[in-house]
mmCIF file with all atom_site columns, C-alpha atoms in Angstrom:
data_model
loop_
_atom_site.group_PDB
_atom_site.id
_atom_site.type_symbol
_atom_site.label_atom_id
_atom_site.label_alt_id
_atom_site.label_comp_id
_atom_site.label_asym_id
_atom_site.label_entity_id
_atom_site.label_seq_id
_atom_site.pdbx_PDB_ins_code
_atom_site.Cartn_x
_atom_site.Cartn_y
_atom_site.Cartn_z
_atom_site.occupancy
_atom_site.B_iso_or_equiv
_atom_site.pdbx_formal_charge
_atom_site.auth_seq_id
_atom_site.auth_comp_id
_atom_site.auth_asym_id
_atom_site.auth_atom_id
_atom_site.pdbx_PDB_model_num
ATOM 1   C CA . MET W 1 1   ? 118.979 125.024 94.165  1.00 49.00 ? 68  MET W CA 1
ATOM 2   C CA . THR W 1 2   ? 116.054 122.622 94.232  1.00 60.00 ? 69  THR W CA 1
ATOM 3   C CA . GLN W 1 3   ? 115.242 120.962 97.533  1.00 64.00 ? 70  GLN W CA 1
ATOM 4   C CA . PHE W 1 4   ? 114.841 117.175 97.194  1.00 67.00 ? 71  PHE W CA 1
ATOM 5   C CA . TYR W 1 5   ? 114.326 116.299 100.843 1.00 74.00 ? 72  TYR W CA 1
ATOM 6   C CA . LEU W 1 6   ? 111.650 116.777 103.472 1.00 77.00 ? 73  LEU W CA 1
ATOM 7   C CA . SER W 1 7   ? 112.525 119.763 105.651 1.00 80.00 ? 74  SER W CA 1
ATOM 8   C CA . LYS W 1 8   ? 112.129 119.700 109.433 1.00 83.00 ? 75  LYS W CA 1
ATOM 9   C CA . LYS W 1 9   ? 109.137 122.018 109.329 1.00 84.00 ? 76  LYS W CA 1
ATOM 10  C CA . ASN W 1 10  ? 107.327 119.393 107.196 1.00 84.00 ? 77  ASN W CA 1
ATOM 11  C CA . ARG W 1 11  ? 108.030 116.460 109.550 1.00 86.00 ? 78  ARG W CA 1
ATOM 12  C CA . LEU W 1 12  ? 105.639 115.373 112.250 1.00 86.00 ? 79  LEU W CA 1
ATOM 13  C CA . SER W 1 13  ? 107.928 114.103 114.978 1.00 84.00 ? 80  SER W CA 1
ATOM 14  C CA . SER W 1 14  ? 106.951 115.238 118.470 1.00 84.00 ? 81  SER W CA 1
ATOM 15  C CA . PRO W 1 15  ? 104.943 112.885 120.707 1.00 86.00 ? 82  PRO W CA 1
ATOM 16  C CA . LYS W 1 16  ? 102.618 115.789 121.527 1.00 85.00 ? 83  LYS W CA 1
ATOM 17  C CA . ALA W 1 17  ? 101.770 116.231 117.840 1.00 84.00 ? 84  ALA W CA 1
ATOM 18  C CA . PHE W 1 18  ? 101.068 112.496 117.424 1.00 83.00 ? 85  PHE W CA 1
ATOM 19  C CA . LEU W 1 19  ? 98.730  112.510 120.426 1.00 84.00 ? 86  LEU W CA 1
ATOM 20  C CA . ASN W 1 20  ? 96.895  115.509 118.996 1.00 84.00 ? 87  ASN W CA 1
ATOM 21  C CA . LEU W 1 21  ? 96.582  113.742 115.652 1.00 85.00 ? 88  LEU W CA 1
ATOM 22  C CA . LYS W 1 22  ? 95.120  110.591 117.266 1.00 81.00 ? 89  LYS W CA 1
ATOM 23  C CA . LYS W 1 23  ? 92.328  112.587 118.912 1.00 85.00 ? 90  LYS W CA 1
ATOM 24  C CA . GLY W 1 24  ? 89.570  113.186 116.414 1.00 83.00 ? 91  GLY W CA 1
ATOM 25  C CA . ALA W 1 25  ? 91.534  112.885 113.182 1.00 87.00 ? 92  ALA W CA 1
ATOM 26  C CA . ASP W 1 26  ? 89.704  112.357 109.911 1.00 86.00 ? 93  ASP W CA 1
ATOM 27  C CA . CYS W 1 27  ? 90.681  109.334 107.842 1.00 87.00 ? 94  CYS W CA 1
ATOM 28  C CA . LEU W 1 28  ? 90.952  108.798 104.107 1.00 86.00 ? 95  LEU W CA 1
ATOM 29  C CA . ARG W 1 29  ? 91.296  105.212 102.922 1.00 84.00 ? 96  ARG W CA 1
ATOM 30  C CA . THR W 1 30  ? 92.336  103.541 99.759  1.00 82.00 ? 97  THR W CA 1
ATOM 31  C CA . ARG W 1 31  ? 93.024  99.871  99.333  1.00 79.00 ? 98  ARG W CA 1
ATOM 32  C CA . TRP W 1 32  ? 96.631  99.941  100.586 1.00 80.00 ? 99  TRP W CA 1
ATOM 33  C CA . VAL W 1 33  ? 97.119  103.341 102.197 1.00 84.00 ? 100 VAL W CA 1
ATOM 34  C CA . ARG W 1 34  ? 95.283  105.183 104.961 1.00 86.00 ? 101 ARG W CA 1
ATOM 35  C CA . ALA W 1 35  ? 95.837  108.836 105.783 1.00 86.00 ? 102 ALA W CA 1
ATOM 36  C CA . PHE W 1 36  ? 94.854  110.269 109.150 1.00 89.00 ? 103 PHE W CA 1
ATOM 37  C CA . PHE W 1 37  ? 94.780  114.047 109.051 1.00 86.00 ? 104 PHE W CA 1
ATOM 38  C CA . LYS W 1 38  ? 93.812  116.998 111.174 1.00 87.00 ? 105 LYS W CA 1
ATOM 39  C CA . ASN W 1 39  ? 94.451  120.720 111.138 1.00 83.00 ? 106 ASN W CA 1
ATOM 40  C CA . SER W 1 40  ? 97.820  121.379 112.715 1.00 79.00 ? 107 SER W CA 1
ATOM 41  C CA . PHE W 1 41  ? 97.734  122.871 116.193 1.00 71.00 ? 108 PHE W CA 1
ATOM 42  C CA . ASP W 1 42  ? 101.322 124.075 116.561 1.00 67.00 ? 109 ASP W CA 1
ATOM 43  C CA . SER W 1 43  ? 102.716 124.453 113.072 1.00 55.00 ? 110 SER W CA 1
ATOM 44  C CA . GLU W 1 44  ? 104.238 127.813 112.208 1.00 62.00 ? 111 GLU W CA 1
ATOM 45  C CA . GLY W 1 45  ? 102.373 129.304 109.285 1.00 65.00 ? 112 GLY W CA 1
ATOM 46  C CA . ASP W 1 46  ? 100.455 126.965 107.056 1.00 77.00 ? 113 ASP W CA 1
ATOM 47  C CA . ASP W 1 47  ? 103.029 124.227 106.501 1.00 82.00 ? 114 ASP W CA 1
ATOM 48  C CA . THR W 1 48  ? 101.711 120.677 106.377 1.00 85.00 ? 115 THR W CA 1
ATOM 49  C CA . ARG W 1 49  ? 103.612 118.106 108.440 1.00 88.00 ? 116 ARG W CA 1
ATOM 50  C CA . ILE W 1 50  ? 103.678 114.396 107.638 1.00 88.00 ? 117 ILE W CA 1
ATOM 51  C CA . ALA W 1 51  ? 104.666 111.116 109.267 1.00 90.00 ? 118 ALA W CA 1
ATOM 52  C CA . MET W 1 52  ? 104.672 107.577 107.904 1.00 90.00 ? 119 MET W CA 1
ATOM 53  C CA . SER W 1 53  ? 103.969 104.229 109.485 1.00 90.00 ? 120 SER W CA 1
ATOM 54  C CA . VAL W 1 54  ? 105.073 101.163 107.559 1.00 91.00 ? 121 VAL W CA 1
ATOM 55  C CA . SER W 1 55  ? 104.759 97.883  109.456 1.00 88.00 ? 122 SER W CA 1
ATOM 56  C CA . LYS W 1 56  ? 107.450 95.204  109.376 1.00 90.00 ? 123 LYS W CA 1
ATOM 57  C CA . LYS W 1 57  ? 104.765 92.951  107.867 1.00 87.00 ? 124 LYS W CA 1
ATOM 58  C CA . VAL W 1 58  ? 105.110 95.005  104.681 1.00 84.00 ? 125 VAL W CA 1
ATOM 59  C CA . GLY W 1 59  ? 108.516 93.516  103.967 1.00 83.00 ? 126 GLY W CA 1
ATOM 60  C CA . PRO W 1 60  ? 112.238 93.934  104.553 1.00 88.00 ? 127 PRO W CA 1
ATOM 61  C CA . ALA W 1 61  ? 113.728 97.322  105.392 1.00 92.00 ? 128 ALA W CA 1
ATOM 62  C CA . ASN W 1 62  ? 114.688 98.194  101.826 1.00 89.00 ? 129 ASN W CA 1
ATOM 63  C CA . GLN W 1 63  ? 111.063 97.781  100.667 1.00 85.00 ? 130 GLN W CA 1
ATOM 64  C CA . ARG W 1 64  ? 109.686 99.773  103.601 1.00 88.00 ? 131 ARG W CA 1
ATOM 65  C CA . ASN W 1 65  ? 112.208 102.555 103.007 1.00 91.00 ? 132 ASN W CA 1
ATOM 66  C CA . ARG W 1 66  ? 111.359 102.648 99.301  1.00 87.00 ? 133 ARG W CA 1
ATOM 67  C CA . LEU W 1 67  ? 107.680 103.198 100.151 1.00 87.00 ? 134 LEU W CA 1
ATOM 68  C CA . LYS W 1 68  ? 108.607 105.979 102.572 1.00 89.00 ? 135 LYS W CA 1
ATOM 69  C CA . ARG W 1 69  ? 110.676 107.653 99.852  1.00 88.00 ? 136 ARG W CA 1
ATOM 70  C CA . LEU W 1 70  ? 107.712 107.451 97.485  1.00 85.00 ? 137 LEU W CA 1
ATOM 71  C CA . VAL W 1 71  ? 105.445 109.087 100.088 1.00 86.00 ? 138 VAL W CA 1
ATOM 72  C CA . ARG W 1 72  ? 107.951 111.872 100.711 1.00 86.00 ? 139 ARG W CA 1
ATOM 73  C CA . GLU W 1 73  ? 108.482 112.536 97.009  1.00 85.00 ? 140 GLU W CA 1
ATOM 74  C CA . HIS W 1 74  ? 104.768 112.678 96.171  1.00 83.00 ? 141 HIS W CA 1
ATOM 75  C CA . PHE W 1 75  ? 104.113 114.903 99.170  1.00 82.00 ? 142 PHE W CA 1
ATOM 76  C CA . ARG W 1 76  ? 106.991 117.195 98.228  1.00 81.00 ? 143 ARG W CA 1
ATOM 77  C CA . THR W 1 77  ? 105.601 117.723 94.727  1.00 81.00 ? 144 THR W CA 1
ATOM 78  C CA . SER W 1 78  ? 101.926 118.006 95.757  1.00 78.00 ? 145 SER W CA 1
ATOM 79  C CA . LYS W 1 79  ? 99.836  121.136 96.286  1.00 74.00 ? 146 LYS W CA 1
ATOM 80  C CA . ILE W 1 80  ? 98.866  120.012 99.788  1.00 76.00 ? 147 ILE W CA 1
ATOM 81  C CA . LYS W 1 81  ? 102.243 121.129 101.171 1.00 73.00 ? 148 LYS W CA 1
ATOM 82  C CA . LYS W 1 82  ? 100.906 124.549 102.269 1.00 75.00 ? 149 LYS W CA 1
ATOM 83  C CA . SER W 1 83  ? 97.526  123.591 103.736 1.00 78.00 ? 150 SER W CA 1
ATOM 84  C CA . GLY W 1 84  ? 98.302  123.431 107.473 1.00 81.00 ? 151 GLY W CA 1
ATOM 85  C CA . PHE W 1 85  ? 97.490  119.741 108.068 1.00 84.00 ? 152 PHE W CA 1
ATOM 86  C CA . ASP W 1 86  ? 99.194  117.106 110.186 1.00 87.00 ? 153 ASP W CA 1
ATOM 87  C CA . ILE W 1 87  ? 99.053  113.850 108.193 1.00 87.00 ? 154 ILE W CA 1
ATOM 88  C CA . LEU W 1 88  ? 99.942  110.277 109.148 1.00 89.00 ? 155 LEU W CA 1
ATOM 89  C CA . PHE W 1 89  ? 100.259 107.823 106.227 1.00 88.00 ? 156 PHE W CA 1
ATOM 90  C CA . VAL W 1 90  ? 99.781  104.154 107.182 1.00 89.00 ? 157 VAL W CA 1
ATOM 91  C CA . VAL W 1 91  ? 100.737 101.492 104.617 1.00 87.00 ? 158 VAL W CA 1
ATOM 92  C CA . SER W 1 92  ? 98.868  98.175  104.559 1.00 84.00 ? 159 SER W CA 1
ATOM 93  C CA . PRO W 1 93  ? 100.800 94.881  104.386 1.00 82.00 ? 160 PRO W CA 1
ATOM 94  C CA . GLY W 1 94  ? 98.307  93.644  101.758 1.00 75.00 ? 161 GLY W CA 1
ATOM 95  C CA . LEU W 1 95  ? 100.076 95.781  99.158  1.00 69.00 ? 162 LEU W CA 1
ATOM 96  C CA . PHE W 1 96  ? 102.571 92.989  98.539  1.00 66.00 ? 163 PHE W CA 1
ATOM 97  C CA . GLN W 1 97  ? 100.187 90.091  97.972  1.00 63.00 ? 164 GLN W CA 1
ATOM 98  C CA . SER W 1 98  ? 97.949  89.176  95.081  1.00 59.00 ? 165 SER W CA 1
ATOM 99  C CA . LYS W 1 99  ? 94.255  89.312  95.846  1.00 61.00 ? 166 LYS W CA 1
ATOM 100 C CA . ARG W 1 100 ? 93.465  85.798  94.655  1.00 62.00 ? 167 ARG W CA 1
ATOM 101 C CA . SER W 1 101 ? 96.454  83.564  95.143  1.00 58.00 ? 168 SER W CA 1
ATOM 102 C CA . GLY W 1 102 ? 98.238  85.203  98.077  1.00 57.00 ? 169 GLY W CA 1
ATOM 103 C CA . GLU W 1 103 ? 101.506 85.121  96.147  1.00 59.00 ? 170 GLU W CA 1
ATOM 104 C CA . GLU W 1 104 ? 103.866 88.067  96.198  1.00 63.00 ? 171 GLU W CA 1
ATOM 105 C CA . VAL W 1 105 ? 103.490 90.806  93.572  1.00 64.00 ? 172 VAL W CA 1
ATOM 106 C CA . ASP W 1 106 ? 106.513 92.050  91.591  1.00 73.00 ? 173 ASP W CA 1
ATOM 107 C CA . ARG W 1 107 ? 108.144 95.343  92.574  1.00 73.00 ? 174 ARG W CA 1
ATOM 108 C CA . ASP W 1 108 ? 107.049 97.462  89.590  1.00 80.00 ? 175 ASP W CA 1
ATOM 109 C CA . LYS W 1 109 ? 103.413 96.471  89.894  1.00 78.00 ? 176 LYS W CA 1
ATOM 110 C CA . ARG W 1 110 ? 103.491 97.031  93.656  1.00 76.00 ? 177 ARG W CA 1
ATOM 111 C CA . GLU W 1 111 ? 104.973 100.515 93.282  1.00 80.00 ? 178 GLU W CA 1
ATOM 112 C CA . ARG W 1 112 ? 102.439 101.459 90.597  1.00 82.00 ? 179 ARG W CA 1
ATOM 113 C CA . ARG W 1 113 ? 99.606  100.356 92.906  1.00 78.00 ? 180 ARG W CA 1
ATOM 114 C CA . PHE W 1 114 ? 101.077 102.316 95.779  1.00 81.00 ? 181 PHE W CA 1
ATOM 115 C CA . VAL W 1 115 ? 101.603 105.494 93.735  1.00 83.00 ? 182 VAL W CA 1
ATOM 116 C CA . VAL W 1 116 ? 98.016  105.379 92.451  1.00 84.00 ? 183 VAL W CA 1
ATOM 117 C CA . CYS W 1 117 ? 96.703  105.059 96.028  1.00 82.00 ? 184 CYS W CA 1
ATOM 118 C CA . LEU W 1 118 ? 98.965  107.852 97.213  1.00 81.00 ? 185 LEU W CA 1
ATOM 119 C CA . GLN W 1 119 ? 97.904  110.197 94.416  1.00 83.00 ? 186 GLN W CA 1
ATOM 120 C CA . GLU W 1 120 ? 94.264  109.440 95.181  1.00 84.00 ? 187 GLU W CA 1
ATOM 121 C CA . ILE W 1 121 ? 94.739  110.336 98.846  1.00 83.00 ? 188 ILE W CA 1
ATOM 122 C CA . LEU W 1 122 ? 96.644  113.546 98.069  1.00 82.00 ? 189 LEU W CA 1
ATOM 123 C CA . LEU W 1 123 ? 93.907  114.567 95.630  1.00 83.00 ? 190 LEU W CA 1
ATOM 124 C CA . LYS W 1 124 ? 91.237  113.932 98.286  1.00 84.00 ? 191 LYS W CA 1
ATOM 125 C CA . LEU W 1 125 ? 93.235  115.996 100.787 1.00 82.00 ? 192 LEU W CA 1
ATOM 126 C CA . GLU W 1 126 ? 93.486  118.863 98.289  1.00 81.00 ? 193 GLU W CA 1
ATOM 127 C CA . ARG W 1 127 ? 89.712  118.752 97.757  1.00 82.00 ? 194 ARG W CA 1
ATOM 128 C CA . PHE W 1 128 ? 89.127  118.650 101.508 1.00 79.00 ? 195 PHE W CA 1
ATOM 129 C CA . HIS W 1 129 ? 91.392  121.668 101.975 1.00 73.00 ? 196 HIS W CA 1
ATOM 130 C CA . LEU W 1 130 ? 89.651  123.658 99.223  1.00 74.00 ? 197 LEU W CA 1
ATOM 131 C CA . ARG W 1 131 ? 86.225  122.783 100.634 1.00 75.00 ? 198 ARG W CA 1
ATOM 132 C CA . GLY W 1 132 ? 87.307  123.875 104.123 1.00 67.00 ? 199 GLY W CA 1
ATOM 133 C CA . GLU W 1 133 ? 88.372  127.366 103.058 1.00 56.00 ? 200 GLU W CA 1
#
């Protein structure tokens, strides 16, 4: 049966792991998403672990949760899953506002923007992993 959730071994949850990630992590940036990553120090095998930070400024809970689901789904289907990284995805509140007028952007357009940024970051992480081997 296909697994459609993020397993425990792929979650970054311990305070010790977050502190390790804060010290000397590399950062990849796109317009609306930042990814802080570092080689995992206590992961069994070569499983990549992820965490997400979505500020309340991004919007109500249903919008924040939708973005987290998108991150999990793109991570689950990416090749980066077996690279041994700890990754923290941080979503920018600017994702929801138009560049010029400051008005709110519709949901479909916002999700397309977010997915493009996410795919760009995952691609950069894959390249970084291949270059590091």
